[in-house]
């Protein structure tokens, strides 16, 4: 096929062996998983034309409650589509009348994409010991097209950020990042992330971020004020 623009759910091929990046298979047919540009060489792939997150089964993401219905939390998942978390998918059994006690509008939570239907109905779940409401730390939104740079090859960039800032950092596949740590350390991590997002196209970014983090630590060490006892010790020497 020639390159052409496709939308999520658009039929692409009857040959499931051709399914590549940006596609999914349903009933032995290949469909587009993205709004993007479809092309075919050895297989069919769709390259996103937007920075919006398109959910896939098994994705771990950070979502925010935007509405509560009788049996569902309706979630903002930073996508053109809403996510639905049914009360039965909460980690413990709760009555529908008590949903607001556990997660209210505005609450953020770690969830998993359980199922994405052909019509793009996004079902979420919290039935995993890694998934839970977020009650501390800070949340940062990053463009999904910049996420590979934020993570780095084999996780090198995000590992460096965790190590050098002493922060716990969870990177959601929808571009939402959850950071916990001391306020000063979180400030440093967020500033580094902003540099990564703004300069993702520049070569040598890993070295640049490493230098920024190391320099920041050095400056902190140089500006630490001596205690009263340390000053007295110097005067008595």
CSV table of C-alpha atoms in Angstrom, one decimal:
chain,number,residue,atom,x,y,z
A,1,UNK,CA,0.0,0.0,0.0
A,2,UNK,CA,1.0,3.6,-0.5
A,3,UNK,CA,1.5,5.8,2.5
A,4,UNK,CA,-1.9,7.2,3.7
A,5,UNK,CA,-3.5,8.6,6.8
A,6,UNK,CA,-5.5,6.2,8.9
A,7,UNK,CA,-7.6,6.4,12.1
A,8,UNK,CA,-7.8,4.0,15.1
A,9,UNK,CA,-9.8,0.9,14.2
A,10,UNK,CA,-9.4,1.3,10.4
A,11,UNK,CA,-9.0,-2.0,8.5
A,12,UNK,CA,-5.6,-2.5,7.0
A,13,UNK,CA,-5.1,-6.1,5.9
A,14,UNK,CA,-6.4,-9.7,6.0
A,15,UNK,CA,-2.8,-11.0,6.5
A,16,UNK,CA,-2.1,-11.0,10.2
A,17,UNK,CA,1.6,-11.8,9.5
A,18,UNK,CA,1.9,-8.2,8.3
A,19,UNK,CA,0.9,-6.7,11.6
A,20,UNK,CA,3.6,-4.3,12.7
A,21,UNK,CA,4.1,-1.3,15.0
A,22,UNK,CA,0.9,0.8,15.5
A,23,UNK,CA,-1.5,-2.0,14.5
A,24,UNK,CA,-3.5,-4.6,16.2
A,25,UNK,CA,-5.1,-7.9,15.2
A,26,UNK,CA,-8.8,-8.7,15.7
A,27,UNK,CA,-10.7,-11.7,14.3
A,28,UNK,CA,-7.6,-12.4,12.1
A,29,UNK,CA,-7.6,-9.0,10.5
A,30,UNK,CA,-5.2,-6.1,10.9
A,31,UNK,CA,-6.4,-2.7,12.1
A,32,UNK,CA,-4.7,0.6,12.8
A,33,UNK,CA,-4.2,1.4,16.5
A,34,UNK,CA,-3.3,5.0,15.9
A,35,UNK,CA,-4.2,8.2,14.1
A,36,UNK,CA,-1.2,8.2,11.8
A,37,UNK,CA,0.5,7.4,8.5
A,38,UNK,CA,0.3,3.8,7.4
A,39,UNK,CA,3.0,2.2,5.2
A,40,UNK,CA,4.0,-1.3,4.1
A,41,UNK,CA,7.4,-2.8,3.3
A,42,UNK,CA,7.9,-6.2,5.0
A,43,UNK,CA,5.0,-5.5,7.3
A,44,UNK,CA,2.4,-2.8,7.9
A,45,UNK,CA,3.3,-0.1,10.4
A,46,UNK,CA,1.5,3.1,11.4
A,47,UNK,CA,3.5,6.1,12.6
A,48,UNK,CA,1.6,8.5,14.9
A,49,UNK,CA,0.8,11.9,13.5
A,50,UNK,CA,-0.1,13.2,16.9
A,51,UNK,CA,1.3,13.2,20.4
A,52,UNK,CA,-1.8,11.7,21.9
A,53,UNK,CA,-1.6,8.5,23.8
A,54,UNK,CA,-3.4,5.5,22.2
A,55,UNK,CA,-4.0,2.8,24.8
A,56,UNK,CA,-3.0,-0.8,24.3
A,57,UNK,CA,-3.8,-3.9,26.4
A,58,UNK,CA,-1.4,-4.3,29.4
A,59,UNK,CA,-0.2,-0.6,29.5
A,60,UNK,CA,0.6,0.7,33.0
A,61,UNK,CA,-0.6,4.3,33.2
A,62,UNK,CA,-1.4,7.1,35.6
A,63,UNK,CA,-5.0,8.1,35.4
A,64,UNK,CA,-7.2,10.8,37.1
A,65,UNK,CA,-10.8,10.4,38.1
A,66,UNK,CA,-13.0,12.9,36.1
A,67,UNK,CA,-16.4,11.5,36.9
A,68,UNK,CA,-18.1,8.8,39.0
A,69,UNK,CA,-21.2,6.9,37.8
A,70,UNK,CA,-23.2,4.2,39.5
A,71,UNK,CA,-20.5,1.5,38.9
A,72,UNK,CA,-17.6,3.1,37.1
A,73,UNK,CA,-14.9,5.7,37.7
A,74,UNK,CA,-14.5,7.5,34.4
A,75,UNK,CA,-10.8,8.3,34.0
A,76,UNK,CA,-8.8,10.9,32.2
A,77,UNK,CA,-5.9,8.8,30.7
A,78,UNK,CA,-4.4,11.7,28.6
A,79,UNK,CA,-5.8,10.1,25.5
A,80,UNK,CA,-8.6,11.0,23.0
A,81,UNK,CA,-10.5,8.2,24.7
A,82,UNK,CA,-11.7,7.9,28.3
A,83,UNK,CA,-10.9,5.0,30.5
A,84,UNK,CA,-13.5,3.1,32.5
A,85,UNK,CA,-12.6,1.5,35.9
A,86,UNK,CA,-15.5,-0.7,37.0
A,87,UNK,CA,-16.0,-1.0,40.8
A,88,UNK,CA,-15.4,-4.8,40.4
A,89,UNK,CA,-11.8,-4.0,39.2
A,90,UNK,CA,-10.8,-2.2,42.5
A,91,UNK,CA,-8.3,-4.2,44.6
A,92,UNK,CA,-10.9,-4.9,47.3
A,93,UNK,CA,-14.6,-5.5,47.2
A,94,UNK,CA,-16.6,-2.3,47.8
A,95,UNK,CA,-20.2,-1.2,47.4
A,96,UNK,CA,-21.0,1.2,44.6
A,97,UNK,CA,-22.4,3.6,47.1
A,98,UNK,CA,-18.9,3.9,48.8
A,99,UNK,CA,-16.9,4.5,45.6
A,100,UNK,CA,-16.3,8.2,46.4
A,101,UNK,CA,-14.8,7.2,49.8
A,102,UNK,CA,-12.0,5.4,47.9
A,103,UNK,CA,-11.4,7.6,44.9
A,104,UNK,CA,-13.1,11.0,44.4
A,105,UNK,CA,-13.0,13.3,41.3
A,106,UNK,CA,-9.5,14.5,40.9
A,107,UNK,CA,-7.9,11.5,42.5
A,108,UNK,CA,-4.9,10.0,40.6
A,109,UNK,CA,-4.2,6.3,40.5
A,110,UNK,CA,-1.9,3.7,38.9
A,111,UNK,CA,-4.0,1.5,36.7
A,112,UNK,CA,-3.5,-1.1,33.9
A,113,UNK,CA,-5.3,-1.1,30.6
A,114,UNK,CA,-7.3,-4.4,30.8
A,115,UNK,CA,-8.9,-4.3,27.4
A,116,UNK,CA,-9.2,-2.0,24.3
A,117,UNK,CA,-12.2,-2.9,22.1
A,118,UNK,CA,-12.4,-2.3,18.4
A,119,UNK,CA,-14.6,0.7,19.1
A,120,UNK,CA,-11.9,2.0,21.5
A,121,UNK,CA,-13.8,1.4,24.7
A,122,UNK,CA,-10.9,1.4,27.3
A,123,UNK,CA,-11.4,-0.9,30.2
A,124,UNK,CA,-9.0,-0.4,33.2
A,125,UNK,CA,-8.1,-2.6,36.2
A,126,UNK,CA,-6.4,-2.2,39.6
A,127,UNK,CA,-6.3,-5.9,40.3
A,128,UNK,CA,-2.5,-6.1,40.5
A,129,UNK,CA,-0.4,-5.5,43.6
A,130,UNK,CA,1.6,-2.8,41.7
A,131,UNK,CA,-1.6,-0.7,41.2
A,132,UNK,CA,-2.9,1.7,43.8
A,133,UNK,CA,-4.3,5.3,44.4
A,134,UNK,CA,-1.6,8.0,44.5
A,135,UNK,CA,-1.6,9.9,47.8
A,136,UNK,CA,1.9,11.5,47.8
A,137,UNK,CA,4.6,12.9,45.6
A,138,UNK,CA,4.1,14.9,42.4
A,139,UNK,CA,2.8,14.1,38.9
A,140,UNK,CA,4.4,15.4,35.7
A,141,UNK,CA,2.9,15.3,32.2
A,142,UNK,CA,5.4,14.6,29.3
A,143,UNK,CA,4.6,14.4,25.6
A,144,UNK,CA,4.2,10.8,24.6
A,145,UNK,CA,6.4,11.3,21.6
A,146,UNK,CA,9.2,12.3,24.0
A,147,UNK,CA,8.8,9.3,26.2
A,148,UNK,CA,11.5,7.1,24.5
A,149,UNK,CA,14.0,9.9,25.2
A,150,UNK,CA,12.9,10.2,28.8
A,151,UNK,CA,13.4,6.5,29.4
A,152,UNK,CA,16.6,6.2,27.3
A,153,UNK,CA,18.1,3.1,25.7
A,154,UNK,CA,17.5,0.1,27.9
A,155,UNK,CA,16.2,2.5,30.6
A,156,UNK,CA,19.5,4.3,30.9
A,157,UNK,CA,18.1,7.9,31.2
A,158,UNK,CA,15.4,7.1,33.8
A,159,UNK,CA,17.8,5.0,35.8
A,160,UNK,CA,20.2,7.9,36.0
A,161,UNK,CA,17.4,10.3,37.1
A,162,UNK,CA,16.4,7.9,39.9
A,163,UNK,CA,20.0,7.4,41.0
A,164,UNK,CA,21.1,11.0,40.9
A,165,UNK,CA,18.0,12.5,42.5
A,166,UNK,CA,17.3,9.8,45.1
A,167,UNK,CA,13.7,9.8,43.9
A,168,UNK,CA,11.3,7.0,43.1
A,169,UNK,CA,10.0,7.6,39.5
A,170,UNK,CA,7.2,5.7,37.9
A,171,UNK,CA,6.8,6.4,34.1
A,172,UNK,CA,3.3,5.7,32.9
A,173,UNK,CA,3.0,4.7,29.2
A,174,UNK,CA,0.6,7.5,28.7
A,175,UNK,CA,3.3,10.1,29.4
A,176,UNK,CA,2.3,10.8,33.0
A,177,UNK,CA,5.1,10.4,35.5
A,178,UNK,CA,4.7,9.9,39.3
A,179,UNK,CA,7.7,11.1,41.4
A,180,UNK,CA,8.2,10.7,45.2
A,181,UNK,CA,11.1,11.9,47.3
A,182,UNK,CA,12.2,14.9,49.2
A,183,UNK,CA,11.0,18.3,47.8
A,184,UNK,CA,14.4,19.4,46.8
A,185,UNK,CA,15.1,16.1,45.0
A,186,UNK,CA,11.8,16.2,43.2
A,187,UNK,CA,12.5,19.8,42.1
A,188,UNK,CA,15.8,18.6,40.6
A,189,UNK,CA,14.2,15.6,38.9
A,190,UNK,CA,11.4,17.7,37.4
A,191,UNK,CA,13.9,20.3,36.1
A,192,UNK,CA,16.0,17.6,34.5
A,193,UNK,CA,12.8,16.1,32.8
A,194,UNK,CA,12.0,19.5,31.4
A,195,UNK,CA,15.4,19.7,29.9
A,196,UNK,CA,15.0,16.2,28.4
A,197,UNK,CA,11.6,17.1,26.9
A,198,UNK,CA,12.8,20.4,25.4
A,199,UNK,CA,16.1,19.1,24.1
A,200,UNK,CA,15.0,15.5,23.1
A,201,UNK,CA,16.2,16.2,19.5
A,202,UNK,CA,19.8,17.1,20.5
A,203,UNK,CA,22.7,14.7,20.4
A,204,UNK,CA,24.6,14.0,23.6
A,205,UNK,CA,21.5,14.6,25.8
A,206,UNK,CA,22.5,11.9,28.2
A,207,UNK,CA,25.8,13.5,28.9
A,208,UNK,CA,24.2,16.9,29.2
A,209,UNK,CA,21.7,15.6,31.8
A,210,UNK,CA,24.4,13.8,33.7
A,211,UNK,CA,26.5,17.0,33.8
A,212,UNK,CA,23.4,19.0,35.0
A,213,UNK,CA,22.7,16.5,37.8
A,214,UNK,CA,26.3,16.3,38.9
A,215,UNK,CA,26.8,20.0,38.8
A,216,UNK,CA,23.7,20.5,40.9
A,217,UNK,CA,25.0,18.2,43.6
A,218,UNK,CA,28.4,19.9,43.6
A,219,UNK,CA,26.8,23.3,43.9
A,220,UNK,CA,24.7,22.1,46.9
A,221,UNK,CA,27.8,20.8,48.6
A,222,UNK,CA,29.7,24.0,48.1
A,223,UNK,CA,26.9,26.2,49.4
A,224,UNK,CA,26.3,24.3,52.6
A,225,UNK,CA,26.8,26.6,55.5
A,226,UNK,CA,29.0,25.5,58.4
A,227,UNK,CA,27.3,24.8,61.7
A,228,UNK,CA,28.1,26.9,64.8
A,229,UNK,CA,30.2,24.1,66.3
A,230,UNK,CA,32.2,23.9,63.0
A,231,UNK,CA,32.9,27.6,63.1
A,232,UNK,CA,34.0,27.4,66.8
A,233,UNK,CA,36.3,24.5,66.0
A,234,UNK,CA,38.0,26.5,63.3
A,235,UNK,CA,38.5,29.5,65.6
A,236,UNK,CA,40.1,27.2,68.3
A,237,UNK,CA,42.5,25.5,65.8
